[in-house]
PDB file of C-alpha atoms and ligand atoms in Angstrom:
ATOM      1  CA  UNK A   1      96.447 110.450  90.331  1.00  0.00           C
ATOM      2  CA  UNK A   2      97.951 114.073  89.066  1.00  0.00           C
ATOM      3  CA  UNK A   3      99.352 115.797  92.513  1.00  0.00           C
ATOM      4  CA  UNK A   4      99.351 119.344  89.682  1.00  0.00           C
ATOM      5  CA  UNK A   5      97.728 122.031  91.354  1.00  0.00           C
ATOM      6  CA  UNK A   6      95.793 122.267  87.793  1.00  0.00           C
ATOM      7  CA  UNK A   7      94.555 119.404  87.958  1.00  0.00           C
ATOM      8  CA  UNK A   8      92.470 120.114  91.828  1.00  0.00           C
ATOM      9  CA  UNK A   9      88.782 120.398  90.094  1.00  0.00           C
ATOM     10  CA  UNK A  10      89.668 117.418  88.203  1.00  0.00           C
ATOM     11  CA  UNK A  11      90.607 115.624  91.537  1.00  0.00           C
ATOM     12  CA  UNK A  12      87.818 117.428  93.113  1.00  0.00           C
ATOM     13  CA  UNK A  13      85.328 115.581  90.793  1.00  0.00           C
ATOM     14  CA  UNK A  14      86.738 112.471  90.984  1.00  0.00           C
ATOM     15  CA  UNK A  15      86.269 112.731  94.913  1.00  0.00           C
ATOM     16  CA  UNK A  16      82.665 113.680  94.638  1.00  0.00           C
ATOM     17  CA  UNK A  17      82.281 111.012  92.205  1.00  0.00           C
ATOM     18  CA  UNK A  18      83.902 107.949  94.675  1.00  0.00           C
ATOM     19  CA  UNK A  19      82.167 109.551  97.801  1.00  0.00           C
ATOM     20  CA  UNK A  20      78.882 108.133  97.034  1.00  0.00           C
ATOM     21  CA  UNK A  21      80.030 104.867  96.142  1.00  0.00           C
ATOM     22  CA  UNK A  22      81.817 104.294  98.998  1.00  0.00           C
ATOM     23  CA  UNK A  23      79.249 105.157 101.636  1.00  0.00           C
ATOM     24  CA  UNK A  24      76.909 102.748  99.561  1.00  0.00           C
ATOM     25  CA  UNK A  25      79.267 100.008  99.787  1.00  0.00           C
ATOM     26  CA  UNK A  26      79.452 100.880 103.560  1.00  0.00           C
ATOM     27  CA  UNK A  27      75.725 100.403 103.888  1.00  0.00           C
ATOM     28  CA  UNK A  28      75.030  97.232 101.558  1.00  0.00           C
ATOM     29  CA  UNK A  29      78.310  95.659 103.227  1.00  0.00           C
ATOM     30  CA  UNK A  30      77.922  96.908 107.261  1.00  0.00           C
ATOM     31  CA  UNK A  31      82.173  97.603 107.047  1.00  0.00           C
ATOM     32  CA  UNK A  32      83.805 100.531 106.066  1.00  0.00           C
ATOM     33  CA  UNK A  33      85.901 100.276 103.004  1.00  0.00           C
ATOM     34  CA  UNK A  34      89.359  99.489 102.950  1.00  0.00           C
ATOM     35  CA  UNK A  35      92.178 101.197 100.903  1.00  0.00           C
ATOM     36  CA  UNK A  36      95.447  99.375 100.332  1.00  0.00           C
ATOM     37  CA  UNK A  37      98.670 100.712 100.919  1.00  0.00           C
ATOM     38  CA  UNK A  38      99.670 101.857  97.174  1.00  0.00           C
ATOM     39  CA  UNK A  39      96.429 104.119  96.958  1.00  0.00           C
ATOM     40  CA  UNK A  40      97.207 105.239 100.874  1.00  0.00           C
ATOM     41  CA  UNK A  41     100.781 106.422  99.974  1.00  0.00           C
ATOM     42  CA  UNK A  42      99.352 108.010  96.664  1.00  0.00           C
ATOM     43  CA  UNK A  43      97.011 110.073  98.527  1.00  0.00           C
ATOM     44  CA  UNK A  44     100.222 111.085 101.110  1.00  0.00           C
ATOM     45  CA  UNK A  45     102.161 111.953  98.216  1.00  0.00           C
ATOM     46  CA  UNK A  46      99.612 114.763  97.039  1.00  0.00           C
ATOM     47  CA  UNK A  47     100.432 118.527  98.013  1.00  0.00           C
ATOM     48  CA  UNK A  48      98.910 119.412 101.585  1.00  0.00           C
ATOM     49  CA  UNK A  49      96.591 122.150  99.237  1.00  0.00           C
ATOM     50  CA  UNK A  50      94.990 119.135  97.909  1.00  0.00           C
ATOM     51  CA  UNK A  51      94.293 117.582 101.308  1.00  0.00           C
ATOM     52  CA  UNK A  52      92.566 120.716 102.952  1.00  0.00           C
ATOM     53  CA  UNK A  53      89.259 119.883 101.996  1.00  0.00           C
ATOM     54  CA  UNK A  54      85.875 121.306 103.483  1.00  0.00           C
ATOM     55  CA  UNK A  55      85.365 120.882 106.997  1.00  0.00           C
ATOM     56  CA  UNK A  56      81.825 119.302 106.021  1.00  0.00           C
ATOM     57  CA  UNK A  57      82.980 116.765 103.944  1.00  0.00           C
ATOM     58  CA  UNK A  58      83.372 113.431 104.938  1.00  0.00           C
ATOM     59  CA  UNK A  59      86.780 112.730 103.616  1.00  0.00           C
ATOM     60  CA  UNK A  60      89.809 114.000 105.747  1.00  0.00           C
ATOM     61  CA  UNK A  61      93.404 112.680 105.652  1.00  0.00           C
ATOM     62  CA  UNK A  62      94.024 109.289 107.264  1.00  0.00           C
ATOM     63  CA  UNK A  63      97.128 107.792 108.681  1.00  0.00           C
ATOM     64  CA  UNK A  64      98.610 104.788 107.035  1.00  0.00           C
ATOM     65  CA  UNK A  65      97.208 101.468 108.019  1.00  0.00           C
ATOM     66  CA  UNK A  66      98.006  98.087 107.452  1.00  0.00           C
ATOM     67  CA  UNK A  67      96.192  96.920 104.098  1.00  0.00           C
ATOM     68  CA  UNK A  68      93.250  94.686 106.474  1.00  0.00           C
ATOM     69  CA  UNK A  69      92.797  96.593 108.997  1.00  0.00           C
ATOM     70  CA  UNK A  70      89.561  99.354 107.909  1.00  0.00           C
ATOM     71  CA  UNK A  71      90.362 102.903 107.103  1.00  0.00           C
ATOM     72  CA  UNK A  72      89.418 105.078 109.727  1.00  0.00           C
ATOM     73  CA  UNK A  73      89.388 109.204 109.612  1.00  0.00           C
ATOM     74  CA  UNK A  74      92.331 110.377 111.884  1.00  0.00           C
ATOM     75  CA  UNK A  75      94.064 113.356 112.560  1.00  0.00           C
ATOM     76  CA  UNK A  76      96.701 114.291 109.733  1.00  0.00           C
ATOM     77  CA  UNK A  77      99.424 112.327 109.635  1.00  0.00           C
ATOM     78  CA  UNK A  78     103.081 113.292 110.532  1.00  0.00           C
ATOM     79  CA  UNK A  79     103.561 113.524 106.969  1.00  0.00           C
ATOM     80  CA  UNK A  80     101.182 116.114 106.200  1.00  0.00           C
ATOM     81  CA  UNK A  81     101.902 118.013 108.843  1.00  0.00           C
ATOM     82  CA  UNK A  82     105.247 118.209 108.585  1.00  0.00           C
ATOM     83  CA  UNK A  83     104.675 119.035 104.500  1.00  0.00           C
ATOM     84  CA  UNK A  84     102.365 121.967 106.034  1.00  0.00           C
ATOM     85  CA  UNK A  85     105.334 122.728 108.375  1.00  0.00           C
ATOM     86  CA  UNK A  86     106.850 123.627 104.652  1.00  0.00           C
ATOM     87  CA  UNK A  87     107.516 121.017 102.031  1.00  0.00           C
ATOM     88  CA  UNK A  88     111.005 121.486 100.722  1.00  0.00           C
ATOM     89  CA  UNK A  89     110.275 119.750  97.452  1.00  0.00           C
ATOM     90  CA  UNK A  90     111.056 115.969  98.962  1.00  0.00           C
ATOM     91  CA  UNK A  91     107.959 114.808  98.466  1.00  0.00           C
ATOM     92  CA  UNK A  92     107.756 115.577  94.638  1.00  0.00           C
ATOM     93  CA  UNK A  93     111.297 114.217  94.433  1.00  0.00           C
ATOM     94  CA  UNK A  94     110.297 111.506  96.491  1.00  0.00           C
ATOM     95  CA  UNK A  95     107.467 110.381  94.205  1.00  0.00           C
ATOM     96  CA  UNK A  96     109.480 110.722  91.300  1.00  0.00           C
ATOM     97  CA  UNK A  97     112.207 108.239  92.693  1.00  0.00           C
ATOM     98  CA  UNK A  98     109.324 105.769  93.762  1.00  0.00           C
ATOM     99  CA  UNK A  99     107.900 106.006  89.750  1.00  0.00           C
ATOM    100  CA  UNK A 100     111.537 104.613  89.042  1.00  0.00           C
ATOM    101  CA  UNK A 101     111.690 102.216  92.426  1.00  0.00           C
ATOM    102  CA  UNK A 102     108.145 100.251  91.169  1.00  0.00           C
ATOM    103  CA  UNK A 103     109.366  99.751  87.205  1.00  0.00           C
ATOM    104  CA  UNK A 104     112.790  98.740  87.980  1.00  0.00           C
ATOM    105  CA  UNK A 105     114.160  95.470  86.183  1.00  0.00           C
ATOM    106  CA  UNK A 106     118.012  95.741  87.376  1.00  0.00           C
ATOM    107  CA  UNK A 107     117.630  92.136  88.722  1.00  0.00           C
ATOM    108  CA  UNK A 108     115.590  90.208  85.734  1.00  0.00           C
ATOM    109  CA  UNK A 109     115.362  87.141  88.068  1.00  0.00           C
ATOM    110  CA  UNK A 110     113.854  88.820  90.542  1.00  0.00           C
ATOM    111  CA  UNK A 111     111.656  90.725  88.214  1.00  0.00           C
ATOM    112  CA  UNK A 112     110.791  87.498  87.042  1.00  0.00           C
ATOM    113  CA  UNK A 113     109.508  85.939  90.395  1.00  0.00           C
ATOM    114  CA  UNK A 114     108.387  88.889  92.335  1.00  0.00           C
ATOM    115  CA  UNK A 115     104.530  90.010  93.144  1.00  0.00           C
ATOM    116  CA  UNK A 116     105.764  93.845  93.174  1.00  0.00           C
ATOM    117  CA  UNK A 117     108.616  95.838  94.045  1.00  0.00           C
ATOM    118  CA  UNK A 118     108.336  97.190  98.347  1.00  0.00           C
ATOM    119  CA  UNK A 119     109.094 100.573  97.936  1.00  0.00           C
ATOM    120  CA  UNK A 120     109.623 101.027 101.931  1.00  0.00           C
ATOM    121  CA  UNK A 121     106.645 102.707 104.043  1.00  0.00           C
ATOM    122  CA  UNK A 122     106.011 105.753 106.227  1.00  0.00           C
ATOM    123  CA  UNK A 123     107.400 109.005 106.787  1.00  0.00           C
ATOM    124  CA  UNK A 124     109.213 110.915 104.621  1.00  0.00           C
ATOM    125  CA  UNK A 125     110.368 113.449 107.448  1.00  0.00           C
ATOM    126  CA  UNK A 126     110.977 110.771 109.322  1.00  0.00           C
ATOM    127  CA  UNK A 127     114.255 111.146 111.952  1.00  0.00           C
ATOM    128  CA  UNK A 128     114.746 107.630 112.053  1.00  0.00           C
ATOM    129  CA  UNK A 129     114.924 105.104 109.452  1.00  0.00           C
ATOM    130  CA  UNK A 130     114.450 101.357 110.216  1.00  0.00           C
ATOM    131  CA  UNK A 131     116.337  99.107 106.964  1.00  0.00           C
ATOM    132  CA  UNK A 132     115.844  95.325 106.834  1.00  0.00           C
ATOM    133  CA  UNK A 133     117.260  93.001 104.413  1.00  0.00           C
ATOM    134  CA  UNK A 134     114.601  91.640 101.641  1.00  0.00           C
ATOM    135  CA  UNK A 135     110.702  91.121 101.790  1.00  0.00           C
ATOM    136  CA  UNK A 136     109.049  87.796 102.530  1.00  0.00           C
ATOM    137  CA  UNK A 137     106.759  86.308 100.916  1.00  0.00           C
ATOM    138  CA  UNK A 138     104.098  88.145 103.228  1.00  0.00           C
ATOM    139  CA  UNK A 139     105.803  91.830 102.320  1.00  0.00           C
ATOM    140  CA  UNK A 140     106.165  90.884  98.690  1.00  0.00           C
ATOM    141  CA  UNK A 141     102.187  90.351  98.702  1.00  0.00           C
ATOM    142  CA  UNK A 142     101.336  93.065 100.451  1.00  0.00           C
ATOM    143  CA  UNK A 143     103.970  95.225  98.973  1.00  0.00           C
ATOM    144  CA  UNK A 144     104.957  96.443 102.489  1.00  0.00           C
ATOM    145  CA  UNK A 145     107.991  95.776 104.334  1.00  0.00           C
ATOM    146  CA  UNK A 146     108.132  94.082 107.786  1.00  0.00           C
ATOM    147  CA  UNK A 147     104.085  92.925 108.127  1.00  0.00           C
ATOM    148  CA  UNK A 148     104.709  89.414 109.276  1.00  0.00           C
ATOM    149  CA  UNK A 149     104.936  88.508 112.705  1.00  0.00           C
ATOM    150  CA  UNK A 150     108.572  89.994 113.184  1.00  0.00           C
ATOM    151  CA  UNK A 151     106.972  93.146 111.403  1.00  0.00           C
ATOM    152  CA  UNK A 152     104.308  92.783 114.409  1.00  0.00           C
ATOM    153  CA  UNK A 153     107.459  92.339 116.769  1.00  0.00           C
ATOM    154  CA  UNK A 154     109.471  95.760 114.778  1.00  0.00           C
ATOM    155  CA  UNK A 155     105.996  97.891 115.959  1.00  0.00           C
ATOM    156  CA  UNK A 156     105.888  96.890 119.512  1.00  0.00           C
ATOM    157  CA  UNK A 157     109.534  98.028 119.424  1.00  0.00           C
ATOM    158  CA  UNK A 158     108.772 101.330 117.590  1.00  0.00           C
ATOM    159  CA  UNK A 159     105.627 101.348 120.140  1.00  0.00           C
ATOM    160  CA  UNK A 160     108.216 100.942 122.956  1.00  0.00           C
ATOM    161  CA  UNK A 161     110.221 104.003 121.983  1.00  0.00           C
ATOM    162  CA  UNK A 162     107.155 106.151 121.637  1.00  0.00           C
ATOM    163  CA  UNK A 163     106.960 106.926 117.954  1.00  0.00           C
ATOM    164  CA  UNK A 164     104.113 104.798 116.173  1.00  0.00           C
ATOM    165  CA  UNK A 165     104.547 103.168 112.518  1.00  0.00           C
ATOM    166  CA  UNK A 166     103.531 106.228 110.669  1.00  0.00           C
ATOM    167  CA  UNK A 167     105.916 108.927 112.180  1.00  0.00           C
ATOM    168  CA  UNK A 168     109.107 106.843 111.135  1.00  0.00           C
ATOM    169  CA  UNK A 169     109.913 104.998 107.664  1.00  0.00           C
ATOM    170  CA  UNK A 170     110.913 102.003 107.469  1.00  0.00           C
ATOM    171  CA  UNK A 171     112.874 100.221 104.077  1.00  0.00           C
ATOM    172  CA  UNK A 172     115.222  97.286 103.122  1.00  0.00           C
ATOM    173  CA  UNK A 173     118.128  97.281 101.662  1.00  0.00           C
ATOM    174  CA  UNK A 174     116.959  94.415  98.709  1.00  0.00           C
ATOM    175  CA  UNK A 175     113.396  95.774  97.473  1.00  0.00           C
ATOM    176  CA  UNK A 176     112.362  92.813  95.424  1.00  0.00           C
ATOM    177  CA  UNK A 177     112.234  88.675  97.350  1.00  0.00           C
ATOM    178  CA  UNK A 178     114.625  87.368  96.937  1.00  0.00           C
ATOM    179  CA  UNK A 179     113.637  84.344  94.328  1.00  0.00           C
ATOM    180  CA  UNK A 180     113.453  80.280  95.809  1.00  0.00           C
ATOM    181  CA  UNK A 181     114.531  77.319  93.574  1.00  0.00           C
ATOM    182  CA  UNK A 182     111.878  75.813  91.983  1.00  0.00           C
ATOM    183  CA  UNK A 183     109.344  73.862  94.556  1.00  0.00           C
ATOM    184  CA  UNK A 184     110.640  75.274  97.771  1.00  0.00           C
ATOM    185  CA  UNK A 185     108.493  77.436  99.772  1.00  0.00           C
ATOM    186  CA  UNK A 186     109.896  80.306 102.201  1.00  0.00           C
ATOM    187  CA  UNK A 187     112.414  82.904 102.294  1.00  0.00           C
ATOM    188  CA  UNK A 188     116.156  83.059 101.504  1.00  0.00           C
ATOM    189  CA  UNK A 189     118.425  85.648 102.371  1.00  0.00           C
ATOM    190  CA  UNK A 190     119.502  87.816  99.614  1.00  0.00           C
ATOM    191  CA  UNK A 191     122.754  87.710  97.855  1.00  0.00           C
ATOM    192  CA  UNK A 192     125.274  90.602  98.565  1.00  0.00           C
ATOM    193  CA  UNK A 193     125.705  90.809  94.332  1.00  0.00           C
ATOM    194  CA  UNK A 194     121.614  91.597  94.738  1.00  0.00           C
ATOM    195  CA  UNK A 195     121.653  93.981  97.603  1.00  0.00           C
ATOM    196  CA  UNK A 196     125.199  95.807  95.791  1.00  0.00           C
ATOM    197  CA  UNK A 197     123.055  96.031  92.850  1.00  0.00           C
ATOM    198  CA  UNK A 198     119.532  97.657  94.771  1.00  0.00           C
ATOM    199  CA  UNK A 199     121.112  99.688  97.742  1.00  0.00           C
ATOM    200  CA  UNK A 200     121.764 102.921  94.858  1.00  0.00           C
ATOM    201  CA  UNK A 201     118.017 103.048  95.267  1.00  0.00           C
ATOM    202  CA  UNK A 202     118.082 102.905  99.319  1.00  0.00           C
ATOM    203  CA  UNK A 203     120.652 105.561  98.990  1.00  0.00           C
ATOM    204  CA  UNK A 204     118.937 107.816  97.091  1.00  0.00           C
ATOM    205  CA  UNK A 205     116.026 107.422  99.812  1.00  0.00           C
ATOM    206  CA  UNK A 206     117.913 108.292 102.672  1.00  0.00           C
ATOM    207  CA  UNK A 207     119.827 111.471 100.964  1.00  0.00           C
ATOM    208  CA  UNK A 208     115.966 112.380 100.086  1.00  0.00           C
ATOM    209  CA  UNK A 209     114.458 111.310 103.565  1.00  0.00           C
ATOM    210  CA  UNK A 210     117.950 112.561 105.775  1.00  0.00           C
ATOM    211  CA  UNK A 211     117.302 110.618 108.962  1.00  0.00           C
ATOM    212  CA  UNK A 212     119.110 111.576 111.859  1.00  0.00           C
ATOM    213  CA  UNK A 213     119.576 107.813 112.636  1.00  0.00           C
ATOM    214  CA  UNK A 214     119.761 104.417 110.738  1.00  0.00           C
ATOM    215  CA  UNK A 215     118.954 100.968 112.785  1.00  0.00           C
ATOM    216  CA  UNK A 216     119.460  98.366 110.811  1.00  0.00           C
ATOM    217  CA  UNK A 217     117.803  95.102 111.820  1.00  0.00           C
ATOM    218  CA  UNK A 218     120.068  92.347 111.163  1.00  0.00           C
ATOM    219  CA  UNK A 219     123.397  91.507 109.976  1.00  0.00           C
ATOM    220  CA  UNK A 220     122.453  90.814 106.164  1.00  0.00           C
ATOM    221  CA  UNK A 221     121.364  94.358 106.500  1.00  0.00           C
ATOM    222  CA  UNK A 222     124.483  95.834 107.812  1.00  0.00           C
ATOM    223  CA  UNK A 223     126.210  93.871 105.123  1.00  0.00           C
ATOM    224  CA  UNK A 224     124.359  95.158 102.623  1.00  0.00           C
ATOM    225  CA  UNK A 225     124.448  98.916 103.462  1.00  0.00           C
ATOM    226  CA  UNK A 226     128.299  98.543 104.313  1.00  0.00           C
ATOM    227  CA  UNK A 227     129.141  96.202 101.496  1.00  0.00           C
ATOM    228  CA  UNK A 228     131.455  93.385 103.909  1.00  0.00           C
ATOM    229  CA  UNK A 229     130.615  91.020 105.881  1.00  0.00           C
ATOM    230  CA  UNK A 230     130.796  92.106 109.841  1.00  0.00           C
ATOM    231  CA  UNK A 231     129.604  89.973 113.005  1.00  0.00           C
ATOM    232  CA  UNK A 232     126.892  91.096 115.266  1.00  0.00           C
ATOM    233  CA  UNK A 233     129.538  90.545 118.030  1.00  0.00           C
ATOM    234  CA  UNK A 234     131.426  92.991 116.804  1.00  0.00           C
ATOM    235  CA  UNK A 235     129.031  95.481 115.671  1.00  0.00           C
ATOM    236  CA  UNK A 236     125.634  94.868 117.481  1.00  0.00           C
ATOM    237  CA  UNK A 237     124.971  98.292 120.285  1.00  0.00           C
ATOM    238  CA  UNK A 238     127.971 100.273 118.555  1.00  0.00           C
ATOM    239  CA  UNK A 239     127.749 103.324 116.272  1.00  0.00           C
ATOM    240  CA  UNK A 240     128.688 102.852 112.746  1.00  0.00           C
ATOM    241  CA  UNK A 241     128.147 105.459 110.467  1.00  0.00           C
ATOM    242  CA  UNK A 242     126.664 104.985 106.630  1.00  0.00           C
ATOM    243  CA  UNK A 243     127.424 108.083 104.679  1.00  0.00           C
ATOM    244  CA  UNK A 244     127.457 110.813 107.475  1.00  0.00           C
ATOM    245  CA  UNK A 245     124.169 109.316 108.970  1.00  0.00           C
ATOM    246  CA  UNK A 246     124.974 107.169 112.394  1.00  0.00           C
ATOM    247  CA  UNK A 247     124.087 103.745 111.935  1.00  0.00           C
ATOM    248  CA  UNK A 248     123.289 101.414 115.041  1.00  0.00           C
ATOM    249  CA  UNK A 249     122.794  97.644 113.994  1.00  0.00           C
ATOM    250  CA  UNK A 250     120.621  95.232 116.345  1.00  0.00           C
ATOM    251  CA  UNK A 251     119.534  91.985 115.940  1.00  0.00           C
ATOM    252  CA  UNK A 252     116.599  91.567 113.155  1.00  0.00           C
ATOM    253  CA  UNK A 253     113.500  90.848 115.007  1.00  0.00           C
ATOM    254  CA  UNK A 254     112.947  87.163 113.892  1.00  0.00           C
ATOM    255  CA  UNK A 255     116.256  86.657 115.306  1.00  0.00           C
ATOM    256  CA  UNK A 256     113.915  88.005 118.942  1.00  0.00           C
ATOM    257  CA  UNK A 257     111.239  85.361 117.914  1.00  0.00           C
ATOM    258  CA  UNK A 258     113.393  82.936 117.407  1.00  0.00           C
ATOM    259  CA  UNK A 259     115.349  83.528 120.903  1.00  0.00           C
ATOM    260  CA  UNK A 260     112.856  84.846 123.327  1.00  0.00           C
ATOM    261  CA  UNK A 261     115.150  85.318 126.152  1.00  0.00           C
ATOM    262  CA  UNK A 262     115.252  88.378 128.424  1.00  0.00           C
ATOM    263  CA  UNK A 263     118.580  88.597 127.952  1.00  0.00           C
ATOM    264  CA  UNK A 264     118.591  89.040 123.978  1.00  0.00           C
ATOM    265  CA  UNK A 265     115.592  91.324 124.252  1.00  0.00           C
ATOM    266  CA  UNK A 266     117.310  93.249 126.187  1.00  0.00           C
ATOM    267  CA  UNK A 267     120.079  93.829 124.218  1.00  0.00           C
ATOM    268  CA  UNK A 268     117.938  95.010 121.189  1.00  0.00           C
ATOM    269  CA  UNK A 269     116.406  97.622 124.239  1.00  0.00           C
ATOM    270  CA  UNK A 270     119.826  98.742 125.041  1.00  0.00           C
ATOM    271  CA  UNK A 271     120.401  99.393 121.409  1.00  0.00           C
ATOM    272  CA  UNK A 272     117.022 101.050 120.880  1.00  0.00           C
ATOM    273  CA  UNK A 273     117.912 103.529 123.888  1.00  0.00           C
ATOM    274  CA  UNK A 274     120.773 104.430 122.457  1.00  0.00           C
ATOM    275  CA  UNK A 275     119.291 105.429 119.283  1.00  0.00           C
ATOM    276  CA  UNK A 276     116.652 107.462 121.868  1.00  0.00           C
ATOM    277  CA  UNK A 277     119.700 109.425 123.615  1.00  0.00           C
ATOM    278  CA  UNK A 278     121.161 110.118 120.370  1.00  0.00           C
ATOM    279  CA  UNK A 279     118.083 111.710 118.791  1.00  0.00           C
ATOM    280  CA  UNK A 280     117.418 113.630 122.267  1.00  0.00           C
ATOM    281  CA  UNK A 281     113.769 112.326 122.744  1.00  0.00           C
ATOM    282  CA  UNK A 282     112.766 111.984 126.564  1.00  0.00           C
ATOM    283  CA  UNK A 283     113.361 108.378 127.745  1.00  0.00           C
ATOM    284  CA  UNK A 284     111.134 107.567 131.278  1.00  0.00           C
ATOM    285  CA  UNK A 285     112.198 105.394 133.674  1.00  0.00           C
ATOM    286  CA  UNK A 286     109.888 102.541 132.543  1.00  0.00           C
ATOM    287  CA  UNK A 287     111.477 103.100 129.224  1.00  0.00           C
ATOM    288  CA  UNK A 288     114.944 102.393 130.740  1.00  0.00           C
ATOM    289  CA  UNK A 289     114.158  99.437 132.612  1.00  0.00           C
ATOM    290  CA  UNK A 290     112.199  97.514 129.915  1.00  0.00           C
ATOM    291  CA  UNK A 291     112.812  93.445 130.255  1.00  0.00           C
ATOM    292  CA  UNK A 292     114.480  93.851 133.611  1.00  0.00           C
ATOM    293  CA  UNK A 293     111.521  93.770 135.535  1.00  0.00           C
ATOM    294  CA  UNK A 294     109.728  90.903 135.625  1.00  0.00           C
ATOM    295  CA  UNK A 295     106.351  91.117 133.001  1.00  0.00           C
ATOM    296  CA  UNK A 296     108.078  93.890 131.301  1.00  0.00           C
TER     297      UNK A 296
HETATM  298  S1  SF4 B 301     115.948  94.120  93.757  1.00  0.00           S
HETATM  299 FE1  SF4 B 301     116.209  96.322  93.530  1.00  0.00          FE
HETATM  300  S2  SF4 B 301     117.604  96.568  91.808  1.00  0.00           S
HETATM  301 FE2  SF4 B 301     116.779  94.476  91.710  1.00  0.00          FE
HETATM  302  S3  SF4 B 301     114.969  94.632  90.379  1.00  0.00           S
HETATM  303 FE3  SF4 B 301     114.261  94.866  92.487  1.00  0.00          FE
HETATM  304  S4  SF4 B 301     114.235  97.090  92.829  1.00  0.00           S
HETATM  305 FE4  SF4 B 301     115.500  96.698  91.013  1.00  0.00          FE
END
């Protein structure tokens, strides 16, 4: 799909021309179509002129949604309307670095053994970047990071802090699985040769993205953006900085699934606050006392 303004009757046609199509396949099957995620971030990566559409028609802009759940007409998302706000030419650039993200074969192994390359997903105005470490087997199918259960766990966090999914953008710092020996099932954690050979990309996403704050979730993940080894002791709730951007590390949230204490949930919170302070949003007083009282 051609985001040139040229090319707007041509996209105009092809819209009339899926319309129909998809309301029959809304009768015959009683369910609204779904889109996946690749043809979702395609349509976010268009110019807003190509979005503004006739009121009457049936197709407005949709937030992203997880590649099951049905596609449902929404307001704009914070993309667009911070591209309306006045797109400074990141979203072009953006799409042109995510041409070169999807082809790349710097790791043949992992080209090898990988379902696609995971790009990252959401915002790219976002303020606040979450970066993991490598997708699963679940993000490498679905070509979206963080969608197993501790991806559930990351949105009740993000849900927590008052932002949803969309308005943030979330990446890791290896964008191919990380490959398992022959016969073994599951996920290993990648190899800091693997993550020192991908993180130029995650770089080039964050200079194109500029968060005002980086959380990464895990320790892999902080050794892979700062390229040593560190311990959570040392660096979990403490302001690191990667590349004039503060960086706040917390625990990844599988580590949370795997410990379900109050106490260790609560540290993640603290962290999570801090990140809230230091991007001035509003914190309530529910918000600060999260998993201290009891059913919280
Ligand atoms: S892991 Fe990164 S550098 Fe390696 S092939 Fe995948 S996208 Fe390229």
């Amino acid at each position: 799909m051609s985001a040139m303004s040229s090319d707007r009757p041509v996209f105009d046609q092809a819209l009339d021309a899926v319309l129909p199509i998809l309301h029959d396949m809304k009768k015959s099957l009683r369910a609204t179509p779904v889109a996946n995620r690749a043809a979702l971030d395609q349509l976010f990566s268009l110019p807003d002129s190509f979005l503004k559409k006739d009121p009457a028609s049936p197709l407005v802009p949709v937030a992203p949604v997880a590649a099951t759940a049905p596609v449902v007409a929404t307001a704009p998302s914070p993309a667009s309307k911070a591209a309306a706000a006045g797109d400074d030419g990141r979203l072009a650039k953006l799409a042109e670095l995510k041409t070169k993200i999807i082809a790349c074969t710097r790791c043949p192994h992992l080209v090898k053994s990988r379902t696609q390359v995971v790009y990252g997903v959401g915002n790219p105005f976002s303020e606040l970047l979450f970066v993991g470490e490598a997708p699963g087997e679940e993000e490498d199918l679905r070509g979206e990071p963080f969608v197993g259960k501790a991806g559930q766990l990351l949105t009740k966090i993000i849900g927590a802090m008052d932002y949803t999914r969309e308005e943030i953008f979330i990446a890791n710092v290896l964008k191919c699985r990380p490959d398992m020996p022959a016969g073994e099932a599951g996920n290993r954690k990648p190899k800091p040769s693997e993550m020192a050979t991908c993180l130029p990309w995650l770089r080039e996403q964050i200079d194109l993205i500029r968060p005002k704050v980086i959380v990464a979730l895990g320790l892999t993940a902080v050794e892979g953006l700062l390229g040593e080894p560190r311990t959570m002791r040392e660096v979990r709730g403490k302001w690191l900085d990667y590349h004039g951007v503060p960086l706040m590390p917390t625990y990844h949230p599988a580590y949370l699934l795997r410990n379900q204490t109050m106490a260790e949930k609560r540290k993640v919170w603290e962290d999570m606050l801090l990140v809230l302070e230091k991007l001035g949003r509003p914190i309530s007083s529910k918000q600060r006392g999260y998993f201290l009282e009891k059913g919280a």
